[in-house]
CSV table of C-alpha atoms and ligand atoms in Angstrom, one decimal:
chain,number,residue,atom,x,y,z
A,1,MET,CA,87.1,127.8,108.9
A,2,GLN,CA,83.6,129.2,108.9
A,3,LYS,CA,80.8,127.0,107.8
A,4,GLN,CA,78.4,129.7,106.7
A,5,ASN,CA,78.3,129.4,102.9
A,6,ARG,CA,79.9,126.0,102.5
A,7,LEU,CA,81.7,127.4,99.5
A,8,ILE,CA,85.5,127.4,99.0
A,9,LEU,CA,86.9,129.6,96.2
A,10,ALA,CA,89.5,127.8,94.1
A,11,LEU,CA,91.6,130.8,93.2
A,12,ASP,CA,93.5,129.5,90.2
A,13,VAL,CA,94.2,132.8,88.6
A,14,THR,CA,97.7,133.8,87.5
A,15,SER,CA,98.2,137.3,88.8
A,16,ARG,CA,98.1,139.1,92.1
A,17,GLU,CA,95.7,141.7,90.7
A,18,ASP,CA,93.2,139.0,89.6
A,19,ALA,CA,93.5,137.2,92.9
A,20,LEU,CA,92.7,140.3,94.8
A,21,ARG,CA,89.9,141.3,92.5
A,22,VAL,CA,88.2,137.9,92.6
A,23,ALA,CA,88.7,137.3,96.3
A,24,GLU,CA,87.3,140.7,97.2
A,25,ALA,CA,84.3,140.2,94.9
A,26,ALA,CA,83.5,136.8,96.3
A,27,ARG,CA,84.5,137.5,99.9
A,28,GLU,CA,81.1,137.6,101.6
A,29,HIS,CA,79.8,134.5,99.9
A,30,ILE,CA,82.7,132.1,100.6
A,31,ASP,CA,84.2,130.4,103.7
A,32,ALA,CA,87.7,129.8,102.5
A,33,ILE,CA,90.1,130.3,99.6
A,34,LYS,CA,92.0,127.4,98.1
A,35,ILE,CA,95.3,128.3,96.6
A,36,ASN,CA,97.0,125.9,94.1
A,37,TRP,CA,100.2,126.0,92.1
A,38,PRO,CA,99.1,128.3,89.3
A,39,LEU,CA,98.7,131.3,91.7
A,40,ILE,CA,101.8,130.4,93.8
A,41,LEU,CA,104.0,130.1,90.7
A,42,ALA,CA,102.6,133.2,89.1
A,43,ALA,CA,102.5,135.6,92.1
A,44,GLY,CA,104.7,133.9,94.7
A,45,PRO,CA,104.1,132.0,98.0
A,46,GLU,CA,103.4,135.3,99.8
A,47,MET,CA,100.0,135.1,98.2
A,48,ILE,CA,99.2,132.5,100.9
A,49,ARG,CA,99.8,135.2,103.6
A,50,GLU,CA,98.0,137.9,101.7
A,51,MET,CA,94.9,135.8,101.0
A,52,SER,CA,94.8,134.6,104.6
A,53,SER,CA,93.9,138.1,105.6
A,54,VAL,CA,90.8,137.8,103.4
A,55,LYS,CA,89.7,134.3,104.4
A,56,ASP,CA,91.1,131.0,105.7
A,57,VAL,CA,93.5,129.6,103.1
A,58,ILE,CA,93.7,125.9,102.1
A,59,CYS,CA,96.9,125.2,100.3
A,60,ASP,CA,96.2,122.7,97.6
A,61,LEU,CA,99.7,121.6,96.8
A,62,LYS,CA,98.6,118.0,96.3
A,63,ILE,CA,101.6,117.0,98.4
A,64,ALA,CA,102.8,113.5,97.4
A,65,ASP,CA,106.4,112.8,98.5
A,66,ILE,CA,108.4,111.0,101.2
A,67,PRO,CA,107.6,111.9,104.8
A,68,ASN,CA,110.5,114.3,105.3
A,69,THR,CA,109.8,116.3,102.1
A,70,ASN,CA,106.1,116.4,102.9
A,71,ARG,CA,106.9,117.7,106.4
A,72,LEU,CA,109.1,120.5,104.9
A,73,ILE,CA,106.4,121.5,102.4
A,74,VAL,CA,103.7,121.6,105.0
A,75,GLU,CA,105.8,123.7,107.4
A,76,GLN,CA,106.5,126.2,104.7
A,77,ALA,CA,102.8,126.5,103.8
A,78,MET,CA,101.7,126.8,107.5
A,79,ALA,CA,104.4,129.4,108.3
A,80,ARG,CA,102.9,131.6,105.6
A,81,GLY,CA,99.4,131.5,107.2
A,82,ALA,CA,97.7,128.5,105.6
A,83,SER,CA,94.9,127.1,107.7
A,84,ALA,CA,95.0,123.6,106.1
A,85,VAL,CA,96.8,121.7,103.3
A,86,ILE,CA,95.7,119.1,100.8
A,87,CYS,CA,97.9,116.0,100.2
A,88,HIS,CA,97.7,112.8,98.2
A,89,GLY,CA,97.3,109.5,100.0
A,90,PHE,CA,99.0,107.2,97.5
A,91,PRO,CA,102.5,107.7,98.8
A,92,GLY,CA,101.4,105.8,101.9
A,93,GLU,CA,100.5,106.1,105.5
A,94,ASP,CA,103.9,107.5,106.7
A,95,SER,CA,103.8,110.3,104.1
A,96,VAL,CA,100.2,111.3,105.1
A,97,LYS,CA,101.1,111.1,108.8
A,98,ALA,CA,104.0,113.5,108.3
A,99,CYS,CA,101.5,116.0,106.8
A,100,VAL,CA,99.0,115.5,109.6
A,101,GLU,CA,101.7,116.1,112.2
A,102,ALA,CA,103.2,119.1,110.6
A,103,ALA,CA,99.7,120.7,110.0
A,104,LYS,CA,98.4,119.7,113.5
A,105,GLY,CA,95.6,117.7,111.9
A,106,GLN,CA,94.6,120.3,109.3
A,107,VAL,CA,94.9,118.1,106.3
A,108,PHE,CA,92.5,117.0,103.6
A,109,VAL,CA,93.5,113.8,101.7
A,110,VAL,CA,92.5,113.5,98.0
A,111,SER,CA,90.3,110.4,97.5
A,112,GLU,CA,88.6,109.9,94.1
A,113,MET,CA,89.5,112.7,91.8
A,114,SER,CA,86.7,114.6,89.9
A,115,HIS,CA,88.0,114.6,86.4
A,116,PRO,CA,87.4,111.7,83.9
A,117,GLY,CA,90.9,110.4,84.5
A,118,GLY,CA,90.1,110.2,88.2
A,119,LYS,CA,88.2,107.0,87.4
A,120,GLN,CA,91.4,105.3,86.1
A,121,PHE,CA,93.6,105.1,89.2
A,122,THR,CA,92.0,107.0,92.1
A,123,ALA,CA,88.5,105.5,91.9
A,124,PRO,CA,89.5,101.9,92.5
A,125,VAL,CA,91.4,102.8,95.7
A,126,ALA,CA,89.4,105.8,96.9
A,127,ASP,CA,87.8,104.0,99.8
A,128,ARG,CA,91.2,102.9,101.0
A,129,LEU,CA,92.5,106.4,100.7
A,130,ALA,CA,89.6,107.7,102.7
A,131,ALA,CA,90.1,105.1,105.4
A,132,LEU,CA,93.8,106.0,105.5
A,133,ALA,CA,92.8,109.7,106.0
A,134,LYS,CA,90.6,108.7,108.9
A,135,SER,CA,93.2,106.4,110.5
A,136,VAL,CA,95.9,109.0,110.6
A,137,GLY,CA,93.7,111.7,112.0
A,138,ALA,CA,93.3,114.0,109.0
A,139,ARG,CA,90.6,116.6,109.0
A,140,GLY,CA,88.8,115.4,105.9
A,141,ILE,CA,88.9,114.2,102.3
A,142,VAL,CA,88.5,115.6,98.9
A,143,ALA,CA,85.7,113.9,97.0
A,144,PRO,CA,84.2,114.4,93.5
A,145,ALA,CA,81.1,116.6,92.9
A,146,THR,CA,81.1,115.1,89.4
A,147,ARG,CA,80.0,111.8,91.0
A,148,PRO,CA,77.8,112.7,94.0
A,149,GLY,CA,77.0,109.0,94.5
A,150,ARG,CA,80.7,108.5,95.4
A,151,ILE,CA,80.5,111.3,98.0
A,152,ALA,CA,77.7,109.4,99.7
A,153,GLU,CA,79.7,106.2,99.6
A,154,LEU,CA,82.9,107.7,100.9
A,155,ARG,CA,80.9,109.3,103.7
A,156,LYS,CA,80.2,105.8,105.0
A,157,THR,CA,83.9,105.2,105.3
A,158,ILE,CA,84.9,108.4,107.1
A,159,GLY,CA,81.9,109.2,109.3
A,160,PRO,CA,81.8,112.8,110.6
A,161,MET,CA,85.1,113.9,109.0
A,162,GLU,CA,84.8,116.7,106.5
A,163,ILE,CA,84.3,116.3,102.8
A,164,ILE,CA,85.3,119.1,100.5
A,165,SER,CA,84.2,118.7,96.9
A,166,PRO,CA,85.5,120.1,93.6
A,167,GLY,CA,84.0,119.6,90.2
A,168,VAL,CA,81.1,122.0,90.3
A,169,GLY,CA,80.5,124.2,87.3
A,170,ALA,CA,83.3,123.9,84.7
A,171,GLN,CA,83.7,120.1,85.3
A,172,GLY,CA,79.9,119.5,85.1
A,173,GLY,CA,79.0,118.8,88.7
A,174,LYS,CA,76.1,120.6,90.5
A,175,ALA,CA,76.5,122.3,93.8
A,176,SER,CA,73.1,121.1,95.1
A,177,ASP,CA,73.8,117.5,94.2
A,178,ALA,CA,77.2,117.5,96.0
A,179,ILE,CA,75.6,119.0,99.1
A,180,ALA,CA,72.6,116.7,99.0
A,181,ALA,CA,75.1,113.8,98.8
A,182,GLY,CA,76.8,114.9,102.0
A,183,ALA,CA,79.6,117.3,101.0
A,184,ASP,CA,80.4,119.8,103.8
A,185,TYR,CA,81.8,122.3,101.3
A,186,ILE,CA,81.9,122.7,97.5
A,187,ILE,CA,85.1,123.9,95.9
A,188,VAL,CA,84.5,126.2,92.8
A,189,GLY,CA,87.1,127.8,90.6
A,190,ARG,CA,86.3,128.7,87.0
A,191,ALA,CA,82.6,129.2,87.5
A,192,ILE,CA,83.5,132.1,89.8
A,193,TYR,CA,86.8,133.6,88.6
A,194,GLU,CA,85.9,133.4,84.8
A,195,ALA,CA,82.4,134.8,85.4
A,196,SER,CA,81.8,138.4,84.2
A,197,ASP,CA,80.6,139.1,87.8
A,198,PRO,CA,82.5,136.8,90.2
A,199,GLY,CA,80.6,138.2,93.2
A,200,GLU,CA,77.3,137.4,91.6
A,201,SER,CA,78.4,133.9,90.6
A,202,ALA,CA,79.6,133.2,94.1
A,203,LYS,CA,76.4,134.4,95.6
A,204,ALA,CA,74.3,132.2,93.2
A,205,LEU,CA,76.3,129.2,94.3
A,206,ALA,CA,76.0,130.0,98.0
A,207,ASP,CA,72.2,130.4,97.5
A,208,GLU,CA,72.0,127.1,95.7
A,209,VAL,CA,73.9,125.4,98.6
A,210,ARG,CA,71.5,127.0,101.1
A,211,ALA,CA,68.4,125.8,99.1
A,212,ALA,CA,69.8,122.3,98.9
A,213,LEU,CA,70.4,122.2,102.7
A,214,GLN,CA,66.9,123.5,103.3
A,215,ALA,CA,65.4,120.9,101.0
A,216,GLY,CA,67.4,118.2,102.8
A,217,ARG,CA,65.9,119.3,106.2
A,218,ALA,CA,62.3,119.5,104.9
B,1,3DU,O1,87.1,123.0,88.0
B,1,3DU,P1,87.3,124.3,88.7
B,1,3DU,O2,87.8,125.5,87.9
B,1,3DU,O3,86.1,124.7,89.6
B,1,3DU,O4,88.5,124.1,89.8
B,1,3DU,C1,88.5,123.0,90.7
B,1,3DU,C2,89.7,123.1,91.6
B,1,3DU,O5,89.7,122.0,92.5
B,1,3DU,C3,91.1,123.2,91.0
B,1,3DU,O6,91.9,124.0,91.8
B,1,3DU,C4,91.6,121.8,91.0
B,1,3DU,O7,93.0,121.7,91.0
B,1,3DU,C5,91.0,121.2,92.3
B,1,3DU,N1,90.7,119.8,92.3
B,1,3DU,C6,89.9,119.2,91.4
B,1,3DU,O8,89.4,119.9,90.5
B,1,3DU,C7,89.7,117.8,91.4
B,1,3DU,C8,90.2,117.1,92.4
B,1,3DU,O9,89.9,115.8,92.5
B,1,3DU,C9,91.0,117.7,93.4
B,1,3DU,C10,91.2,119.0,93.3
């Protein structure tokens, strides 16, 4: 996955036409496309392959099952061209390990979720979920742009592993805050695909990220 714009497009649209339109418009300003259930259910799993010809695809299936089922799910996603998958950590070490093995390490584990309900069950165990991700050799974690302080905290647990961070825009988080707190990439959906000009919106976010990085270096 490139690390040029540090922007991952969450392509939660529900038709192939919209997916192609938004991906094409945002293409030069993003590093990867995250595909979740809405697009897969609406337009089929072949969207993974189709989008992988535009950018690297992260399959956000929030995988959360027993190890054997996790393995089968990850194999299907990778066989269609996914570069990485996202799984939950709460099913336990064996379940996360099965994902890591099947994806050859290309796994992001959800830690604290970004929505208000994320405080209820995920926040109290987020550091343990992040430590689990590290111990099984995952690539990184998903941490909330809505609570940048938590990104900085979780960074202490995982060291140089990657942090991808949703919650920018529609959920109230700011791209610059998430990057300043230590996120490697921000994940943005509605603020791009619901914009009247998705390409312009993606560009503005990528510019904001660049400015935050420069300010951090100054
Ligand atoms: O709020 P947005 O429209 O920018 O979309 C955010 C995306 O990130 C969406 O696909 C959602 O399923 C995913 N996500 C979170 O929003 C929060 C998490 O903790 C994990 C994933």
